[in-house]
PDB file of C-alpha atoms in Angstrom:
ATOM      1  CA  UNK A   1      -6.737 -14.313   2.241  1.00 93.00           C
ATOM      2  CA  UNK A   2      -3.496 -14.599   1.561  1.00 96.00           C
ATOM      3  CA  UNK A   3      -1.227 -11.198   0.410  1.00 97.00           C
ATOM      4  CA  UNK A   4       2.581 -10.929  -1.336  1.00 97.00           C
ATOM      5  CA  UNK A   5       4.037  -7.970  -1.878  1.00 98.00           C
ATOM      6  CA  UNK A   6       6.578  -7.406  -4.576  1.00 98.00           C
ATOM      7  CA  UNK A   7       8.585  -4.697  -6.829  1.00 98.00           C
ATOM      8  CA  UNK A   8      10.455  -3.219  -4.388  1.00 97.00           C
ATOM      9  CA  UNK A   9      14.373  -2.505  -5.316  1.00 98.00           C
ATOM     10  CA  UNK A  10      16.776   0.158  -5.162  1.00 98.00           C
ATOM     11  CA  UNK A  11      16.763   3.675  -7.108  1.00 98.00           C
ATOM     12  CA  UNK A  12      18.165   6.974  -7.083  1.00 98.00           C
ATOM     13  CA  UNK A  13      16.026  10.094  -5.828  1.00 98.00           C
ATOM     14  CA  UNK A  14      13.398  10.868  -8.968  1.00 98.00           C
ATOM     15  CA  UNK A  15      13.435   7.367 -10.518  1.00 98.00           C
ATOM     16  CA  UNK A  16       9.784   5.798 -10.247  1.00 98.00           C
ATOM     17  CA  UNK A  17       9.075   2.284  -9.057  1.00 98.00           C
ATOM     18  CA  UNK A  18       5.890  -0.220  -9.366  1.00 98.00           C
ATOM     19  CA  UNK A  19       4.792  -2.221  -6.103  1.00 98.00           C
ATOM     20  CA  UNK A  20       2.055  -5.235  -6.530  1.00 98.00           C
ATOM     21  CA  UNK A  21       0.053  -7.079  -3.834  1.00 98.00           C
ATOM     22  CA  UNK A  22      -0.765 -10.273  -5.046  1.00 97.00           C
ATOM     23  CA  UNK A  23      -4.082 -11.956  -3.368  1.00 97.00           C
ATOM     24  CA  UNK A  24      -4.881 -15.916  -3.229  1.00 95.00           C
ATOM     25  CA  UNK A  25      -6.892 -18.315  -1.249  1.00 91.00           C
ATOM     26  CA  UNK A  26     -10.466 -15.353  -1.350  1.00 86.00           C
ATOM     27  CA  UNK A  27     -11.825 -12.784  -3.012  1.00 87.00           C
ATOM     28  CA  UNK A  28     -10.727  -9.299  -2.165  1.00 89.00           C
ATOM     29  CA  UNK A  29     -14.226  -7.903  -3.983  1.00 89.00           C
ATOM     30  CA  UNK A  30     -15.350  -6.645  -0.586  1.00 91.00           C
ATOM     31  CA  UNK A  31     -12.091  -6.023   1.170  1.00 94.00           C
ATOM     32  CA  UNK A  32     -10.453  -2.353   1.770  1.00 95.00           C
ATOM     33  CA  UNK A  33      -6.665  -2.290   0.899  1.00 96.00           C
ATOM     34  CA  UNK A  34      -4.267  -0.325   1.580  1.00 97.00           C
ATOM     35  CA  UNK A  35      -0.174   0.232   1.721  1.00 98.00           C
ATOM     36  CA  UNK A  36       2.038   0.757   4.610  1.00 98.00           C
ATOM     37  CA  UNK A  37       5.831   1.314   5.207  1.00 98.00           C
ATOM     38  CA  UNK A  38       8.252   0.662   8.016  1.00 98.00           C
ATOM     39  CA  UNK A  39      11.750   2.216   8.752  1.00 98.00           C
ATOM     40  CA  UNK A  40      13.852   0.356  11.384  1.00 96.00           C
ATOM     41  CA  UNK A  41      12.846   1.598  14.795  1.00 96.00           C
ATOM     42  CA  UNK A  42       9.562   3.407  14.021  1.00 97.00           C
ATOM     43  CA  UNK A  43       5.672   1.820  13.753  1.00 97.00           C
ATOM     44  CA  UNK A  44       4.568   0.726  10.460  1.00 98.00           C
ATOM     45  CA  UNK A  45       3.012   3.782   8.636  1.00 97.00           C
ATOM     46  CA  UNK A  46       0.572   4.294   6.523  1.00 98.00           C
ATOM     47  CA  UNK A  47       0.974   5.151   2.897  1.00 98.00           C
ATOM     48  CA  UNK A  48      -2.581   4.796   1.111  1.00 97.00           C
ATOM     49  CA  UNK A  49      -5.157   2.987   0.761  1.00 96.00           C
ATOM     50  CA  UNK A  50      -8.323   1.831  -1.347  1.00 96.00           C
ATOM     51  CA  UNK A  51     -12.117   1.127  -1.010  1.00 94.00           C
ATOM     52  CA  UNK A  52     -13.332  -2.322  -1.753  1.00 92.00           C
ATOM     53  CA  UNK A  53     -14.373  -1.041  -5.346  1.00 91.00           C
ATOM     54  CA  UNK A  54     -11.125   0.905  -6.064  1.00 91.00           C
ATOM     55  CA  UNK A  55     -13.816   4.139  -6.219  1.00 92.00           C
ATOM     56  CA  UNK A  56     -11.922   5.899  -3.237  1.00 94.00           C
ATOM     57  CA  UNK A  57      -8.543   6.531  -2.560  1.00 96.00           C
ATOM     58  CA  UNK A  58      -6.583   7.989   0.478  1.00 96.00           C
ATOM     59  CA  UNK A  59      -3.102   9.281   0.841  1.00 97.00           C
ATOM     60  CA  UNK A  60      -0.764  10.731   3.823  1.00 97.00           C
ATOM     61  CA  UNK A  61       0.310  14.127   2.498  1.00 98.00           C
ATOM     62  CA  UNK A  62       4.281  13.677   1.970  1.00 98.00           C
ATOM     63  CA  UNK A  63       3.339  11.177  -0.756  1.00 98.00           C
ATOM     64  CA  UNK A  64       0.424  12.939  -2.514  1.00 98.00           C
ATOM     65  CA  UNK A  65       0.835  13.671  -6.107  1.00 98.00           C
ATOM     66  CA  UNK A  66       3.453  11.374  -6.166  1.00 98.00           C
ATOM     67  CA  UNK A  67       2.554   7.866  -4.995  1.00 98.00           C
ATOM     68  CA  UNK A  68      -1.005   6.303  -7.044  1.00 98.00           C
ATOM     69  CA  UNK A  69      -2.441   3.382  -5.288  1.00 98.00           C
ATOM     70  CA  UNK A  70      -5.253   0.869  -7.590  1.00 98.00           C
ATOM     71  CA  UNK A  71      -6.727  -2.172  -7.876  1.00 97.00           C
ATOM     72  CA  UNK A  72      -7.578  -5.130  -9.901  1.00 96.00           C
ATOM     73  CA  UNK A  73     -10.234  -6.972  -8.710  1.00 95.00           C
ATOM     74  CA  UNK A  74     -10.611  -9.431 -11.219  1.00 94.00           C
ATOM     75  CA  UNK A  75      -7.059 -10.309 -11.401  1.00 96.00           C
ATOM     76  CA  UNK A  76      -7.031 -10.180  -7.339  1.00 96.00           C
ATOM     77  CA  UNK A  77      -4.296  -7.046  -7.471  1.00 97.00           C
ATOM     78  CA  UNK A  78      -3.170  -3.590  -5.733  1.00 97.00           C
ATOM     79  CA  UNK A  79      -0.676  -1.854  -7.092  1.00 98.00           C
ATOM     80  CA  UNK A  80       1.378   1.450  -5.801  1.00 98.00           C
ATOM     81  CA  UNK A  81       2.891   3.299  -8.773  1.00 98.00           C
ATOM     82  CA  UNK A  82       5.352   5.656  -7.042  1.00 98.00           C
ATOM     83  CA  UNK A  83       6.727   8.906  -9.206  1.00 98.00           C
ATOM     84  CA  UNK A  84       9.221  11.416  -8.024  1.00 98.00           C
ATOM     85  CA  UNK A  85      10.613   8.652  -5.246  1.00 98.00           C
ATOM     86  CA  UNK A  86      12.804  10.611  -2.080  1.00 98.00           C
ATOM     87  CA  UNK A  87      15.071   8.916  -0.158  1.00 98.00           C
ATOM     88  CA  UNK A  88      12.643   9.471   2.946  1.00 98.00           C
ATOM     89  CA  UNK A  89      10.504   6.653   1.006  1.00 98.00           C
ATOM     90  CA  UNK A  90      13.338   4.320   1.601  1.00 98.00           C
ATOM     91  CA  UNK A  91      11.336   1.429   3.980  1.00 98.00           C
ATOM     92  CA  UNK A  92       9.393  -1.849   3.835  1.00 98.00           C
ATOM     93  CA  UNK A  93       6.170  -1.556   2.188  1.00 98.00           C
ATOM     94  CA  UNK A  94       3.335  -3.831   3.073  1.00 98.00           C
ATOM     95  CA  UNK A  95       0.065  -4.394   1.595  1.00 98.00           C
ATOM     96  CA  UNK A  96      -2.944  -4.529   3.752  1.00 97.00           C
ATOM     97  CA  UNK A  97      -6.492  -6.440   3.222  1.00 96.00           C
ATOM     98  CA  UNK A  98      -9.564  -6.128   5.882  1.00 95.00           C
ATOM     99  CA  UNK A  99     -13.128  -7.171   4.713  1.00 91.00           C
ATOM    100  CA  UNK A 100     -14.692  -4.019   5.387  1.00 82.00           C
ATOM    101  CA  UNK A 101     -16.705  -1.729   2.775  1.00 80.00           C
ATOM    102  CA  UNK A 102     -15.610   1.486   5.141  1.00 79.00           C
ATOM    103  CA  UNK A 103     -13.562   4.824   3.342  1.00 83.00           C
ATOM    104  CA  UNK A 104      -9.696   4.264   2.993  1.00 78.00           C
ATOM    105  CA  UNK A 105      -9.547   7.907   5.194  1.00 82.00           C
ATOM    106  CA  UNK A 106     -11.342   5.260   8.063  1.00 87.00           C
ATOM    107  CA  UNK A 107      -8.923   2.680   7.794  1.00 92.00           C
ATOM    108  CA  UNK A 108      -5.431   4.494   8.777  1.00 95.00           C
ATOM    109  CA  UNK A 109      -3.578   2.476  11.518  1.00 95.00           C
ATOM    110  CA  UNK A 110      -2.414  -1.392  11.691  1.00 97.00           C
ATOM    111  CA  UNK A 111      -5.016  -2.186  14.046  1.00 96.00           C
ATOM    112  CA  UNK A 112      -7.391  -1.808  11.185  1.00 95.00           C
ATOM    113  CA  UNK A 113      -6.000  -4.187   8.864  1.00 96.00           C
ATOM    114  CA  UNK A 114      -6.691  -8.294   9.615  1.00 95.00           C
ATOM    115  CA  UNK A 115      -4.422  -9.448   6.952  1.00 97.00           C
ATOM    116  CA  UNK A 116      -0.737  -8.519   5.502  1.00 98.00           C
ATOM    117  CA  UNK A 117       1.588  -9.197   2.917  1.00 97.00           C
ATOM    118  CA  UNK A 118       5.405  -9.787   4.024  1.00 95.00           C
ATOM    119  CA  UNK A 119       6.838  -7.103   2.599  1.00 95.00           C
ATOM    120  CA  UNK A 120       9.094  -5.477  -0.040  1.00 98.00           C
ATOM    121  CA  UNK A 121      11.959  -3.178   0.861  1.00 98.00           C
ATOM    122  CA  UNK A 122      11.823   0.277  -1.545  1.00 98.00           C
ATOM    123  CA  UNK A 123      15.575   2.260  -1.351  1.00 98.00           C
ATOM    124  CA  UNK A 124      15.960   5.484  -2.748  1.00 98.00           C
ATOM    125  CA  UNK A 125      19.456   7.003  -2.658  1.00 98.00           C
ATOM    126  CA  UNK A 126      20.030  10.673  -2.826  1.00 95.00           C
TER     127      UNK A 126
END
């Protein structure tokens, strides 16, 4: 499976902004998914992520009620909408496939994750 991230761009503190994972070369059906950042200097973190049926969703606390995370299936998509964007969003965001029917809360570190998207880079500016 093969992942690409897009939508990332510059905005200003409260603007909202879209992110898609595109999938190719497999199904995702059965795969968790999920989306993690990076800031220069620090480990990739992560964001939130999705069960294999898009059922169950997970979220690190500074971005509840802000950031939604879905899924298309069908289409072979994940999407992050994120609201009410803060300039400590500003990072890479990657999207993350493994072929495991586990809960997103399971899945919460890079080790857990077999394949990866290259990245989109989200700035917010205060």
């Amino acid at each position: 499976v093969q992942l690409q991230a897009s939508g990332g761009g510059s905005v200003q503190a409260g603007d909202s902004l879209s992110l898609s994972c595109a999938a190719s070369g497999g199904t995702i059906h059965t795969y968790a998914m999920a989306w993690f950042r990076q800031t220069p200097g620090n480990e990739r973190e992560f964001v939130a992520g999705i069960s294999w049926s898009g059922g169950t969703s997970h979220y690190i606390d500074s971005v509840k009620g802000r950031f939604t995370i879905s899924r298309d299936n069908d289409k072979k998509m994940m999407y992050l909408q994120m609201n009410s964007l803060k300039p400590e969003d500003t990072a890479i965001y990657y999207c993350a496939a493994v072929g495991m029917l586990s809960l997103p809360s399971f899945l919460t570190t890079t080790e857990d994750y077999t394949y990866w998207g290259q990245g989109t880079q989200v700035t917010v500016s205060s």
